[in-house]
PDB file of C-alpha atoms and ligand atoms in Angstrom:
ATOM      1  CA  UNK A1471      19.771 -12.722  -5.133  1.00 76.00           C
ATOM      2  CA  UNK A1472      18.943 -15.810  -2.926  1.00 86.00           C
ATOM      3  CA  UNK A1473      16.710 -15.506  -0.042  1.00 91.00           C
ATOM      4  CA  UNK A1474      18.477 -16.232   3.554  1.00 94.00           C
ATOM      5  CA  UNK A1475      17.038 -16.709   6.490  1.00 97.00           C
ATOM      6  CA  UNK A1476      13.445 -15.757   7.424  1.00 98.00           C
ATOM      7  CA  UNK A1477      13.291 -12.335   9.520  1.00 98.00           C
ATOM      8  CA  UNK A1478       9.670 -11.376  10.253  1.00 97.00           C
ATOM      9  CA  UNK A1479       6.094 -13.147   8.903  1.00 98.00           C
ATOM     10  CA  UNK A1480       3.083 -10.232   9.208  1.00 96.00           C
ATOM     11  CA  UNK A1481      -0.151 -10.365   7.901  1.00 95.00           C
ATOM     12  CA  UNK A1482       0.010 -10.514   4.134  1.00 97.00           C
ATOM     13  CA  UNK A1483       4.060 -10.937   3.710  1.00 98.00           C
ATOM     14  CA  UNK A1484       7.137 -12.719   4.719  1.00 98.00           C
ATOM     15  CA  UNK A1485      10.268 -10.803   4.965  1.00 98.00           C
ATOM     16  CA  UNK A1486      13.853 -12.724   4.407  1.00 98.00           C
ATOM     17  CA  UNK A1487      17.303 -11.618   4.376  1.00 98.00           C
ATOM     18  CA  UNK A1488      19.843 -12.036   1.436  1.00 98.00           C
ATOM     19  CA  UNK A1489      23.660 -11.851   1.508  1.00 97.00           C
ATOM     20  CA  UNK A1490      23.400  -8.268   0.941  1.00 97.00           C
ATOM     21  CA  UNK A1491      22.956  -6.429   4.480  1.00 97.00           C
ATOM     22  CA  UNK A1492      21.081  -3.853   2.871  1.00 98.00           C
ATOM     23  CA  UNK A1493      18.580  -5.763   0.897  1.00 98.00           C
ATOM     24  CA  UNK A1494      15.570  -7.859   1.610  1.00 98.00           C
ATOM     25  CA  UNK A1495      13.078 -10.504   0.052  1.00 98.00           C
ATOM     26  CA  UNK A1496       9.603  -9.708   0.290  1.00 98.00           C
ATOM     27  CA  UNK A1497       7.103 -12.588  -0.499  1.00 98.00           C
ATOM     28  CA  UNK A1498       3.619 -11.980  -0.797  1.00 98.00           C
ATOM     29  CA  UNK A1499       1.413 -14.831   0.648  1.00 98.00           C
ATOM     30  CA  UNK A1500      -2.804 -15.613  -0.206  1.00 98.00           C
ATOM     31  CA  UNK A1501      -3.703 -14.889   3.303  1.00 97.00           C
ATOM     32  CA  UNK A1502      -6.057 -12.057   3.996  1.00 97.00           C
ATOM     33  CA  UNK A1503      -6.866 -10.381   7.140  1.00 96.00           C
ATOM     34  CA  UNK A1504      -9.091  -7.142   7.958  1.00 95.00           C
ATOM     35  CA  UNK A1505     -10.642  -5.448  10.945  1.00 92.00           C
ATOM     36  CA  UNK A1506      -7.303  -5.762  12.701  1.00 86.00           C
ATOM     37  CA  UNK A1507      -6.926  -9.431  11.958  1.00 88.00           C
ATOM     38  CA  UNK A1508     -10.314  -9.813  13.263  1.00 92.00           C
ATOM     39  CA  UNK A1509     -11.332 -11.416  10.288  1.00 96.00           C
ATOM     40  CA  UNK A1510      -8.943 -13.755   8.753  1.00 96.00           C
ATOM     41  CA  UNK A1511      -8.986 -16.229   5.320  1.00 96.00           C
ATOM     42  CA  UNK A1512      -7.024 -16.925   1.855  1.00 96.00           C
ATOM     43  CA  UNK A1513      -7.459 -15.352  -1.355  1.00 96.00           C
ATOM     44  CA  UNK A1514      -6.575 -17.478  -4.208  1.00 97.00           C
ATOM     45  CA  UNK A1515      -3.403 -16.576  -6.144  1.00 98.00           C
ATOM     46  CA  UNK A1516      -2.754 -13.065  -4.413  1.00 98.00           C
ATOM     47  CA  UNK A1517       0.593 -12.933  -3.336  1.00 98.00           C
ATOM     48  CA  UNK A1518       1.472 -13.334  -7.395  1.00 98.00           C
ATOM     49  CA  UNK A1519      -1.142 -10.603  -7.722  1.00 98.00           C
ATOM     50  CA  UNK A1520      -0.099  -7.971  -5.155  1.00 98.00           C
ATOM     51  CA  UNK A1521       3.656  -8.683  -6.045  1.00 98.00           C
ATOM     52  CA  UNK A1522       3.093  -7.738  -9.445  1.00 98.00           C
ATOM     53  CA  UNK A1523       0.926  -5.491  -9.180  1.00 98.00           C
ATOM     54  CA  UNK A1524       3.329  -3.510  -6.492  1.00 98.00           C
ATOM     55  CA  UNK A1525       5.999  -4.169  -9.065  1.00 98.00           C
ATOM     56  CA  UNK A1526       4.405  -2.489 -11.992  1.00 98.00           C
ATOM     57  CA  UNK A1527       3.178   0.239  -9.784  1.00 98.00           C
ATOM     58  CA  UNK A1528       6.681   0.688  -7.829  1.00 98.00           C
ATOM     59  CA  UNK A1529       8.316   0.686 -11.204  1.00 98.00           C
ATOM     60  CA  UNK A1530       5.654   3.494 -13.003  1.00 98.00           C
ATOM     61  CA  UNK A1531       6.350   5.435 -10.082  1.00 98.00           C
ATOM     62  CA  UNK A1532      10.365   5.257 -10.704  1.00 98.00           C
ATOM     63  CA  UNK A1533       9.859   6.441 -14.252  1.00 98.00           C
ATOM     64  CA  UNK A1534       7.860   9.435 -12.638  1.00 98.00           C
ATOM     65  CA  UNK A1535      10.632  10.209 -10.054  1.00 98.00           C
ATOM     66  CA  UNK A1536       9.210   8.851  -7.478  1.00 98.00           C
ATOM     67  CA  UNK A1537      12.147   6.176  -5.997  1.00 97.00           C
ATOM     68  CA  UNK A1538      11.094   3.842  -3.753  1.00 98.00           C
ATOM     69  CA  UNK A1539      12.455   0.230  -1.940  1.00 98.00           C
ATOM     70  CA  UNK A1540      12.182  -1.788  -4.809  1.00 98.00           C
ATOM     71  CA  UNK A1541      14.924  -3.084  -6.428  1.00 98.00           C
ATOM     72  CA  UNK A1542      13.371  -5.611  -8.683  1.00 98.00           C
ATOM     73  CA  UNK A1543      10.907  -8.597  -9.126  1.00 98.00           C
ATOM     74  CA  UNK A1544      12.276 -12.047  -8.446  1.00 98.00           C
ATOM     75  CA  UNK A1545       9.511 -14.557  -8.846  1.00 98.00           C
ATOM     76  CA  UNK A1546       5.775 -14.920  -9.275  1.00 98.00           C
ATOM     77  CA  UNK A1547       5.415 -14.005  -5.237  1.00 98.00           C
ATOM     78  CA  UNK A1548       8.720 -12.389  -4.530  1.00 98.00           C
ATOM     79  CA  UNK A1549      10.724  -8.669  -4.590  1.00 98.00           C
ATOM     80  CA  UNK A1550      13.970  -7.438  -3.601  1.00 98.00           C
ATOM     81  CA  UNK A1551      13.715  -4.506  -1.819  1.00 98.00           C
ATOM     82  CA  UNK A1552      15.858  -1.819  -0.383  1.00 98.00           C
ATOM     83  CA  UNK A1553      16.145  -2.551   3.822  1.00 98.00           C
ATOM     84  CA  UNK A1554      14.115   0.373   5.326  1.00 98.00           C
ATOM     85  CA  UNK A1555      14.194   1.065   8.561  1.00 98.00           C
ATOM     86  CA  UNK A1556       9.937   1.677   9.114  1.00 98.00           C
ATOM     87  CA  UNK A1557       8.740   5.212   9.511  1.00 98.00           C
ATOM     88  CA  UNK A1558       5.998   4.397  12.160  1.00 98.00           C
ATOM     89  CA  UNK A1559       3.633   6.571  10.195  1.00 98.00           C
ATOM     90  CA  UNK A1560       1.475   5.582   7.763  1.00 98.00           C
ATOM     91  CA  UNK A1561      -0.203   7.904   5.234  1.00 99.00           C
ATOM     92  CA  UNK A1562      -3.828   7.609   3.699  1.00 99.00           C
ATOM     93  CA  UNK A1563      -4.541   9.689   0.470  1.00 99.00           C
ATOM     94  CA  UNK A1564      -8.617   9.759  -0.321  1.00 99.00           C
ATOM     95  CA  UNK A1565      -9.781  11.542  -3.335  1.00 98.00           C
ATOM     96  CA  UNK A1566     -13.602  10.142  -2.698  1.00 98.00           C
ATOM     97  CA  UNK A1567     -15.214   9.536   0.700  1.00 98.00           C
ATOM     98  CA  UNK A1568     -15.286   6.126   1.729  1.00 98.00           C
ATOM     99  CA  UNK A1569     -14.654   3.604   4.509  1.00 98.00           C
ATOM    100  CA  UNK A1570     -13.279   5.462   7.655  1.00 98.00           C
ATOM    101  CA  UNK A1571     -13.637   8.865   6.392  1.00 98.00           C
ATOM    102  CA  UNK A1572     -17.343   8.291   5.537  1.00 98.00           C
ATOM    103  CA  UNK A1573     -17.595   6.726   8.892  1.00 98.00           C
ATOM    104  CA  UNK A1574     -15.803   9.616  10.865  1.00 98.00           C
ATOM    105  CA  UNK A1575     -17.315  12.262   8.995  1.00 98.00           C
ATOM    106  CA  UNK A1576     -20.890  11.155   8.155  1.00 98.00           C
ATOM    107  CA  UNK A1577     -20.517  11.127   4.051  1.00 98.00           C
ATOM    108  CA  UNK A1578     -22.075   8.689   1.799  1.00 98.00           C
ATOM    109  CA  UNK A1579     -19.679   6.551   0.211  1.00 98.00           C
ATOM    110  CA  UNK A1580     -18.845   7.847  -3.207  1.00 98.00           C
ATOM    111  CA  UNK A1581     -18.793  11.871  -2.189  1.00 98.00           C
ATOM    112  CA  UNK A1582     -16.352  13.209  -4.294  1.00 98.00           C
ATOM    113  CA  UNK A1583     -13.566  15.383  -1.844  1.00 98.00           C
ATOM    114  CA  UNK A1584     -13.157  18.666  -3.839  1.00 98.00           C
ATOM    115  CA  UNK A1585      -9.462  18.443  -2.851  1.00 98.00           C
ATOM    116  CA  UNK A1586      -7.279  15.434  -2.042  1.00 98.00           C
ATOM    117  CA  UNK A1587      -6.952  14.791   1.754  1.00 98.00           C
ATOM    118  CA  UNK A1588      -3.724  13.301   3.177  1.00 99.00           C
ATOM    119  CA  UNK A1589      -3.941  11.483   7.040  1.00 99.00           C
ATOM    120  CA  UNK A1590      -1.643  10.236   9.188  1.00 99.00           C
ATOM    121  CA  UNK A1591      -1.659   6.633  10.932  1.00 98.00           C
ATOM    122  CA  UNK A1592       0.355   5.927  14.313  1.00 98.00           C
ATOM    123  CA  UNK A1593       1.670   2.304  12.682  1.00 98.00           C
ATOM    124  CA  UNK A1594       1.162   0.600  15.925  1.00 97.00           C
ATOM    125  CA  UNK A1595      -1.045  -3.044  15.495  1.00 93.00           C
ATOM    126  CA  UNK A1596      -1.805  -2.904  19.246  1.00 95.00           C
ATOM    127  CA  UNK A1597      -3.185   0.167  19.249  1.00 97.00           C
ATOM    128  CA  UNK A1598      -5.602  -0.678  16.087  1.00 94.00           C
ATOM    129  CA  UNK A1599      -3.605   2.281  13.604  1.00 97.00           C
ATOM    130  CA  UNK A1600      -4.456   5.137  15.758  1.00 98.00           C
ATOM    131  CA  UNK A1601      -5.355   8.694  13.131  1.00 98.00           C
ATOM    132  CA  UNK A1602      -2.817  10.963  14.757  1.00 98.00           C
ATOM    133  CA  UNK A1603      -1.719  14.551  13.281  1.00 98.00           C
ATOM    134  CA  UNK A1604       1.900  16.570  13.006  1.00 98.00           C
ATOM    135  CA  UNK A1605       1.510  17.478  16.462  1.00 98.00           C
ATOM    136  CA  UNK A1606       1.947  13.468  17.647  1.00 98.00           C
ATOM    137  CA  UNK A1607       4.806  13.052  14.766  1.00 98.00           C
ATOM    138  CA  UNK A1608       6.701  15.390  16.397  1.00 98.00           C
ATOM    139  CA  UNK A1609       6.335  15.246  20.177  1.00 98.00           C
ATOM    140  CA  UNK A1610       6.382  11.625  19.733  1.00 98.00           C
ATOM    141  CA  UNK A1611       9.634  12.060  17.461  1.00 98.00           C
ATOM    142  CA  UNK A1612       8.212   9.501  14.746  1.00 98.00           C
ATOM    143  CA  UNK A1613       9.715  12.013  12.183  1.00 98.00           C
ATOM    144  CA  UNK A1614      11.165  15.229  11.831  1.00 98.00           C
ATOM    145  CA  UNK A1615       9.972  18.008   9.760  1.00 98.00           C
ATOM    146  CA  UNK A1616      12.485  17.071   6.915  1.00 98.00           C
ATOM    147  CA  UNK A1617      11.131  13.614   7.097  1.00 98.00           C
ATOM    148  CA  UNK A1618       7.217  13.762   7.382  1.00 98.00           C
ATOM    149  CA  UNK A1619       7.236  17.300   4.317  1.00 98.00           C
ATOM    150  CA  UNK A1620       8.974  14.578   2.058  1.00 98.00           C
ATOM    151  CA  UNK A1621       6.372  11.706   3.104  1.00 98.00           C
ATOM    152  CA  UNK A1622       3.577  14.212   2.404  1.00 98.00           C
ATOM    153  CA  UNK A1623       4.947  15.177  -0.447  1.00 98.00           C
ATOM    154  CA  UNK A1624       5.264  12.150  -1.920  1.00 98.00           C
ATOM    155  CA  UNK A1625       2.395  10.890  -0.741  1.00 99.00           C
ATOM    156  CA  UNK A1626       0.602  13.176  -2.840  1.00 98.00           C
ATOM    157  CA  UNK A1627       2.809  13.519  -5.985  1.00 98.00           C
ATOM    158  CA  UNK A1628       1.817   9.288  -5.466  1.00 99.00           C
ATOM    159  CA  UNK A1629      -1.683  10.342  -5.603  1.00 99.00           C
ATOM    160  CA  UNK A1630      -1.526  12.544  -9.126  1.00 98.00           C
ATOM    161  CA  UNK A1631       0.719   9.939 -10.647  1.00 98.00           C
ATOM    162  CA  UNK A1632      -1.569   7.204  -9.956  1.00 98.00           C
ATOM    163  CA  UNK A1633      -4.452   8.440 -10.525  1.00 98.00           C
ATOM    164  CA  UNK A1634      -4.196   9.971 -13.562  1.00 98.00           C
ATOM    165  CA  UNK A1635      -2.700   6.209 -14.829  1.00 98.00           C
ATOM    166  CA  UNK A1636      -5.548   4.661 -13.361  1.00 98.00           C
ATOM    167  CA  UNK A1637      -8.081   6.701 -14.880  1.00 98.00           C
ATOM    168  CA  UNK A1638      -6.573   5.990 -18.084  1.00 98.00           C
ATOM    169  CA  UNK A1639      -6.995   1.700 -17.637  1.00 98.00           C
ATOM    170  CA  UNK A1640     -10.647   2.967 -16.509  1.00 98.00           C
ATOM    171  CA  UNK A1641     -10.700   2.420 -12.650  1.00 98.00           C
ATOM    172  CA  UNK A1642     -10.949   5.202 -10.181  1.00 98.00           C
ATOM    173  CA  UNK A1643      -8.774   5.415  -7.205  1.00 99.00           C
ATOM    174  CA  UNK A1644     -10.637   6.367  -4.095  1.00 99.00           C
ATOM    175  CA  UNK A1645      -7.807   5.749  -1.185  1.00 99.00           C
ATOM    176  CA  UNK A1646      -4.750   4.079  -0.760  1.00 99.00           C
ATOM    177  CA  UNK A1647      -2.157   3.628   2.347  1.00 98.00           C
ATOM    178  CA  UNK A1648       1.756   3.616   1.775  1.00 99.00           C
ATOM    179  CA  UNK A1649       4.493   3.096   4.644  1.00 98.00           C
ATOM    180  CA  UNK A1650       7.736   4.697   4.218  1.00 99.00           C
ATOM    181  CA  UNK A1651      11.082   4.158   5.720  1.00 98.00           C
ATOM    182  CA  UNK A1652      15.097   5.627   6.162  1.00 98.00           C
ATOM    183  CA  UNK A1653      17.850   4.148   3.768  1.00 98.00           C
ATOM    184  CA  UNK A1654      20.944   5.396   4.419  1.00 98.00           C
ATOM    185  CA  UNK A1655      19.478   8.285   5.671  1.00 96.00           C
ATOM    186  CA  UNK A1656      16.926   9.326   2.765  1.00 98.00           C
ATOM    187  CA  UNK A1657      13.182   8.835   2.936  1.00 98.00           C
ATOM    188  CA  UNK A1658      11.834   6.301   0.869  1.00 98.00           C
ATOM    189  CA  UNK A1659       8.302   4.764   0.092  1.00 99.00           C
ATOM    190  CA  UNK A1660       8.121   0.734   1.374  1.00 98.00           C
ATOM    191  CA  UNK A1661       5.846  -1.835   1.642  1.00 98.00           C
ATOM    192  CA  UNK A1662       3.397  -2.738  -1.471  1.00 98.00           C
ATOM    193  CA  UNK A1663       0.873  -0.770  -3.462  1.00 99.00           C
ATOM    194  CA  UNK A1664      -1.771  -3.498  -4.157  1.00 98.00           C
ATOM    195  CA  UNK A1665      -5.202  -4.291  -3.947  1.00 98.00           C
ATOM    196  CA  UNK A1666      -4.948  -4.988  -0.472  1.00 98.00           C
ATOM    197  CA  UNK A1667      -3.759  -1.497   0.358  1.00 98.00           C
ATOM    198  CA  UNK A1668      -5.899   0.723  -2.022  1.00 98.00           C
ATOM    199  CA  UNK A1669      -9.626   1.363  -2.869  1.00 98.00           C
ATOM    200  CA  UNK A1670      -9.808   0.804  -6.741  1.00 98.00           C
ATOM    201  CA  UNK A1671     -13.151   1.287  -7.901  1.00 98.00           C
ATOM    202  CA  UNK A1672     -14.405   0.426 -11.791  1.00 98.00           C
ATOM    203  CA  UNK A1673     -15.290   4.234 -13.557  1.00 98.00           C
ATOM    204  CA  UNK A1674     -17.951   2.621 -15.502  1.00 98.00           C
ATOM    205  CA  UNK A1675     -19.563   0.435 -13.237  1.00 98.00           C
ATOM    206  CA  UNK A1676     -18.512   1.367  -9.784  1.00 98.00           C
ATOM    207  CA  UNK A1677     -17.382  -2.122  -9.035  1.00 98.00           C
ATOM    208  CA  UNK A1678     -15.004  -2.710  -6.052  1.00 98.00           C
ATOM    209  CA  UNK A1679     -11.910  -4.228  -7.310  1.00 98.00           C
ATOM    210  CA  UNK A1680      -9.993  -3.923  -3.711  1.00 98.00           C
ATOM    211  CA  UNK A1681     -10.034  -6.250  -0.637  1.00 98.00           C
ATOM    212  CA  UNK A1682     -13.221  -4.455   0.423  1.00 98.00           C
ATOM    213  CA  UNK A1683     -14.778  -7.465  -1.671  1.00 98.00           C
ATOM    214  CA  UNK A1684     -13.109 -10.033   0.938  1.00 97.00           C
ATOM    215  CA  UNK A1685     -13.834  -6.879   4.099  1.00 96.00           C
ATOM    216  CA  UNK A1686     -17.775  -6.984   2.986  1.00 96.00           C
ATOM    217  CA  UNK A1687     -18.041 -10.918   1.300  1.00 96.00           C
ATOM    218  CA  UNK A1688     -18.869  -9.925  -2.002  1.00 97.00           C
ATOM    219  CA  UNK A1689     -17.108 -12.352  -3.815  1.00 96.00           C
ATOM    220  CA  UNK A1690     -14.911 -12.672  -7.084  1.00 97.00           C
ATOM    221  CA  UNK A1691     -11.718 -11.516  -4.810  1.00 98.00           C
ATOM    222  CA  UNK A1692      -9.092 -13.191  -6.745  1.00 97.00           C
ATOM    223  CA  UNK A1693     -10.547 -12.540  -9.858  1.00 98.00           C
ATOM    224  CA  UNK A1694     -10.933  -8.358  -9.165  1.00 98.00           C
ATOM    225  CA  UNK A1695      -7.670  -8.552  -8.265  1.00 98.00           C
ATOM    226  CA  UNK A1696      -6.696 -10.345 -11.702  1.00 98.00           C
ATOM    227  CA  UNK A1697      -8.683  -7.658 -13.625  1.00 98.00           C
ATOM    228  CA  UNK A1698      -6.997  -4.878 -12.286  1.00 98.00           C
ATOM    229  CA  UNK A1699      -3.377  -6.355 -12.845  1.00 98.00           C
ATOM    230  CA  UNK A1700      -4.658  -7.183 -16.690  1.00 98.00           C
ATOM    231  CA  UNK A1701      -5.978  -3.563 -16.866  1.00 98.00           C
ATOM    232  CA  UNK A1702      -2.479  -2.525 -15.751  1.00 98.00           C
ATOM    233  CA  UNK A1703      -0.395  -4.645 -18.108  1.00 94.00           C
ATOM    234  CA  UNK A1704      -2.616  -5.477 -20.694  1.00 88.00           C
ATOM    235  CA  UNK A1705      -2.911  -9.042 -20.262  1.00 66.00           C
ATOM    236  CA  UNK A1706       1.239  -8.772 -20.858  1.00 61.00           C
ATOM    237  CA  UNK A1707       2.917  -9.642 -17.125  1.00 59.00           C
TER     238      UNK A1707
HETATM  239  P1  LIG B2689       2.005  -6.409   8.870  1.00 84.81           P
HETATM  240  O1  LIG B2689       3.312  -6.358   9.594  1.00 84.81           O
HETATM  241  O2  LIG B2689       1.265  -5.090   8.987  1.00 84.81           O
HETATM  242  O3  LIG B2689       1.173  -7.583   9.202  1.00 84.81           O
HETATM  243  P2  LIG B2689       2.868  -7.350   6.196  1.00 84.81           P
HETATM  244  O4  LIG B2689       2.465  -8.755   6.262  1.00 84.81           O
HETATM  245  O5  LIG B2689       2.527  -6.580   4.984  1.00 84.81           O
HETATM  246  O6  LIG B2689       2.296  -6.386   7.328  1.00 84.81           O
HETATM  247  O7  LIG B2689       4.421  -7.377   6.490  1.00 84.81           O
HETATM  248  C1  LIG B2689       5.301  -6.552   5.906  1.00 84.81           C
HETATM  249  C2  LIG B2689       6.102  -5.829   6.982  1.00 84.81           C
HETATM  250  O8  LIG B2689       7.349  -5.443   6.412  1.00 84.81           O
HETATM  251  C3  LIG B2689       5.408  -4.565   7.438  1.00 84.81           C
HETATM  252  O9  LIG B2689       5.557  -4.423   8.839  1.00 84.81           O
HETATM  253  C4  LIG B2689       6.157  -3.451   6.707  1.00 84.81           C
HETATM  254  O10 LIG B2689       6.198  -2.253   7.442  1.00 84.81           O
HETATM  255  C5  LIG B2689       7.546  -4.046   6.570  1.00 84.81           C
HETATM  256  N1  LIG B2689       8.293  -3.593   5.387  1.00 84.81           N
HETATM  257  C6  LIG B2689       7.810  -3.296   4.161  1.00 84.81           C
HETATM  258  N2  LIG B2689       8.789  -2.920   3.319  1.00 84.81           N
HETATM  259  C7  LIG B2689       9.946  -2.984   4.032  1.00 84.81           C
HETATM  260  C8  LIG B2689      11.324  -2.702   3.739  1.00 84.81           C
HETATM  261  N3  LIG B2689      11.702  -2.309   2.525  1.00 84.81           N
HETATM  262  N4  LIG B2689      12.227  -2.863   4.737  1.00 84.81           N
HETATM  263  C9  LIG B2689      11.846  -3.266   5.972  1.00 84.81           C
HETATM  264  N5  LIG B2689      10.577  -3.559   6.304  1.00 84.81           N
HETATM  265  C10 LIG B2689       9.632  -3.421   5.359  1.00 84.81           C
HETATM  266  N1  LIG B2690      -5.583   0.740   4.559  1.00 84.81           N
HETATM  267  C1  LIG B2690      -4.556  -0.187   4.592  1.00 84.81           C
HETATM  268  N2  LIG B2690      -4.132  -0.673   5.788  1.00 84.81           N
HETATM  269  C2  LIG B2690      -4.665  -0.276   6.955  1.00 84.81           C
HETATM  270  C3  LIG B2690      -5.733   0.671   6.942  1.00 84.81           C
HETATM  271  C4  LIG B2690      -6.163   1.153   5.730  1.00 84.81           C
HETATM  272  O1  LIG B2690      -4.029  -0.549   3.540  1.00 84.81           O
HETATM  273  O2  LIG B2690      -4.218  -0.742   8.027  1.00 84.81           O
HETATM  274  C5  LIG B2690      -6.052   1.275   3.274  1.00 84.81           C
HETATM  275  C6  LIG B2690      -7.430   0.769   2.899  1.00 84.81           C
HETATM  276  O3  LIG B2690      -7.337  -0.383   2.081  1.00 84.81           O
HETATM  277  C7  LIG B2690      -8.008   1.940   2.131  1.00 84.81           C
HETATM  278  C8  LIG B2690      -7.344   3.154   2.774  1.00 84.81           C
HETATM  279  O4  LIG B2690      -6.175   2.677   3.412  1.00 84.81           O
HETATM  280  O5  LIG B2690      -7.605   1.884   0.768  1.00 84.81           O
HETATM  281  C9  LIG B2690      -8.232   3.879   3.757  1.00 84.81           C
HETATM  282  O6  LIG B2690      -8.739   2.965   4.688  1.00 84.81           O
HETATM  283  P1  LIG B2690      -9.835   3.430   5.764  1.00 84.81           P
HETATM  284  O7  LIG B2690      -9.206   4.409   6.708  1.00 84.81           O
HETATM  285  O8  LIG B2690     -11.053   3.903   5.039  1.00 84.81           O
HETATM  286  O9  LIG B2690     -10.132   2.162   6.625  1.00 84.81           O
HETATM  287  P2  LIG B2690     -11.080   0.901   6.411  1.00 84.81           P
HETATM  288  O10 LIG B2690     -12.471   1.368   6.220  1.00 84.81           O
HETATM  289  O11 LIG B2690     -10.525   0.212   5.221  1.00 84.81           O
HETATM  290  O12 LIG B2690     -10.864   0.175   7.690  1.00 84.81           O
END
């Protein structure tokens, strides 16, 4: 499937149509931005990182039962996906305190949550991702109750999956964010499942192997990144 013309260029991806209404290419650039594009740079070789890695973690989660937009790789930086139309929520899932939530809440980073905790973003860049609740889905009709139980849901049944994979490759996951949007009616995850997106932290050593290396400058980005797609595939992708 041949990439048409470009749609939309955000922060970490390009989006491009294909001959197929209903399909898209997603390609992952190096560029890194956090604090709300505050702070802005390149990280060597990630788009081929975070489009794998989103790959291999899109396609575990299919084998689970977990469908989502992706249809298939197509190069080292690109992915057909499934044309969502956004869901202007976007859900956090922390199993340890950290960033925000140790902010908010005044807990070290690192405090194990005895239960997982699942949050709700207003995906709005102006606004800076405003936390809102059910309350604000509803009255601001970003979903309906059929919509957001299936997000939640999933969002969760996301969480156990991954998890208990990670643990396995010996990294712990701390957070992660995921988008979702309507196809043909039906709720499905979007976006990418990456580095960029999640907390991954090492179980032995506690290492940060996320983009809160690039967030706090503490070096060896690219090559985190690299460790925790060779931990995923073996050194076989
Ligand atoms: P941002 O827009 O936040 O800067 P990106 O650079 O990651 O983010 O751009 C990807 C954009 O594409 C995001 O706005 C995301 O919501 C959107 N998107 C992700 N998957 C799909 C999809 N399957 N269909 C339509 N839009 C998508
Ligand atoms: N996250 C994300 N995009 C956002 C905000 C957060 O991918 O716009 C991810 C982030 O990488 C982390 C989790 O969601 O894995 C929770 O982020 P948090 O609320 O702690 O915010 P941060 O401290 O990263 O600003």
């Amino acid at each position: 499937m041949e990439k048409q013309q470009f749609l939309y260029e955000g922060k970490a991806k390009r989006i491009y149509a294909t001959a197929d209404p209903d399909l898209l290419v997603v390609a992952y650039k190096d560029d890194a931005t956090a604090f709300d594009g505050k702070k802005k740079g390149q990280i060597e070789r990630k788009g081929m990182l975070n489009n794998r890695i989103s790959s291999f973690f899109f396609q575990l989660l299919a084998s689970r039962g977990v469908d989502s937009h992706f249809v298939r790789q197509l190069s080292d930086t690109e992915m057909l996906v499934k044309k969502l139309d956004i869901i202007k929520v976007e859900t956090v899932v922390r199993n340890i305190a950290a960033g925000s939530l140790s902010r908010r809440l005044g807990l070290a980073e690192g405090t194990p949550l005895s239960r997982p905790v699942l949050e709700y973003y207003y995906k709005d860049d102006a606004l800076g991702d405003p936390m809102i609740n059910e309350y604000h889905i509803y009255a601001l009709n970003l979903a309906d109750r059929g919509q957001l139980l299936k997000i939640a849901e999933d969002s969760l049944r996301i969480n156990e999956i991954l998890s208990g994979y990670l643990r396995g490759k010996n990294i712990i996951l701390v957070d992660f964010k995921l988008e979702f949007g309507l196809f043909k009616g039906e709720v499905l995850l979007g976006d990418e499942i990456s580095p960029d997106t999640c907390r991954f932290w090492d179980a032995e050593t506690g290492e940060k192997m996320d983009k809160d290396r690039f967030r706090r400058d503490l070096g060896g980005v690219s090559e985190a990144y690299a460790e925790v797609l060779d931990r995923l595939t073996g050194g076989k992708s």
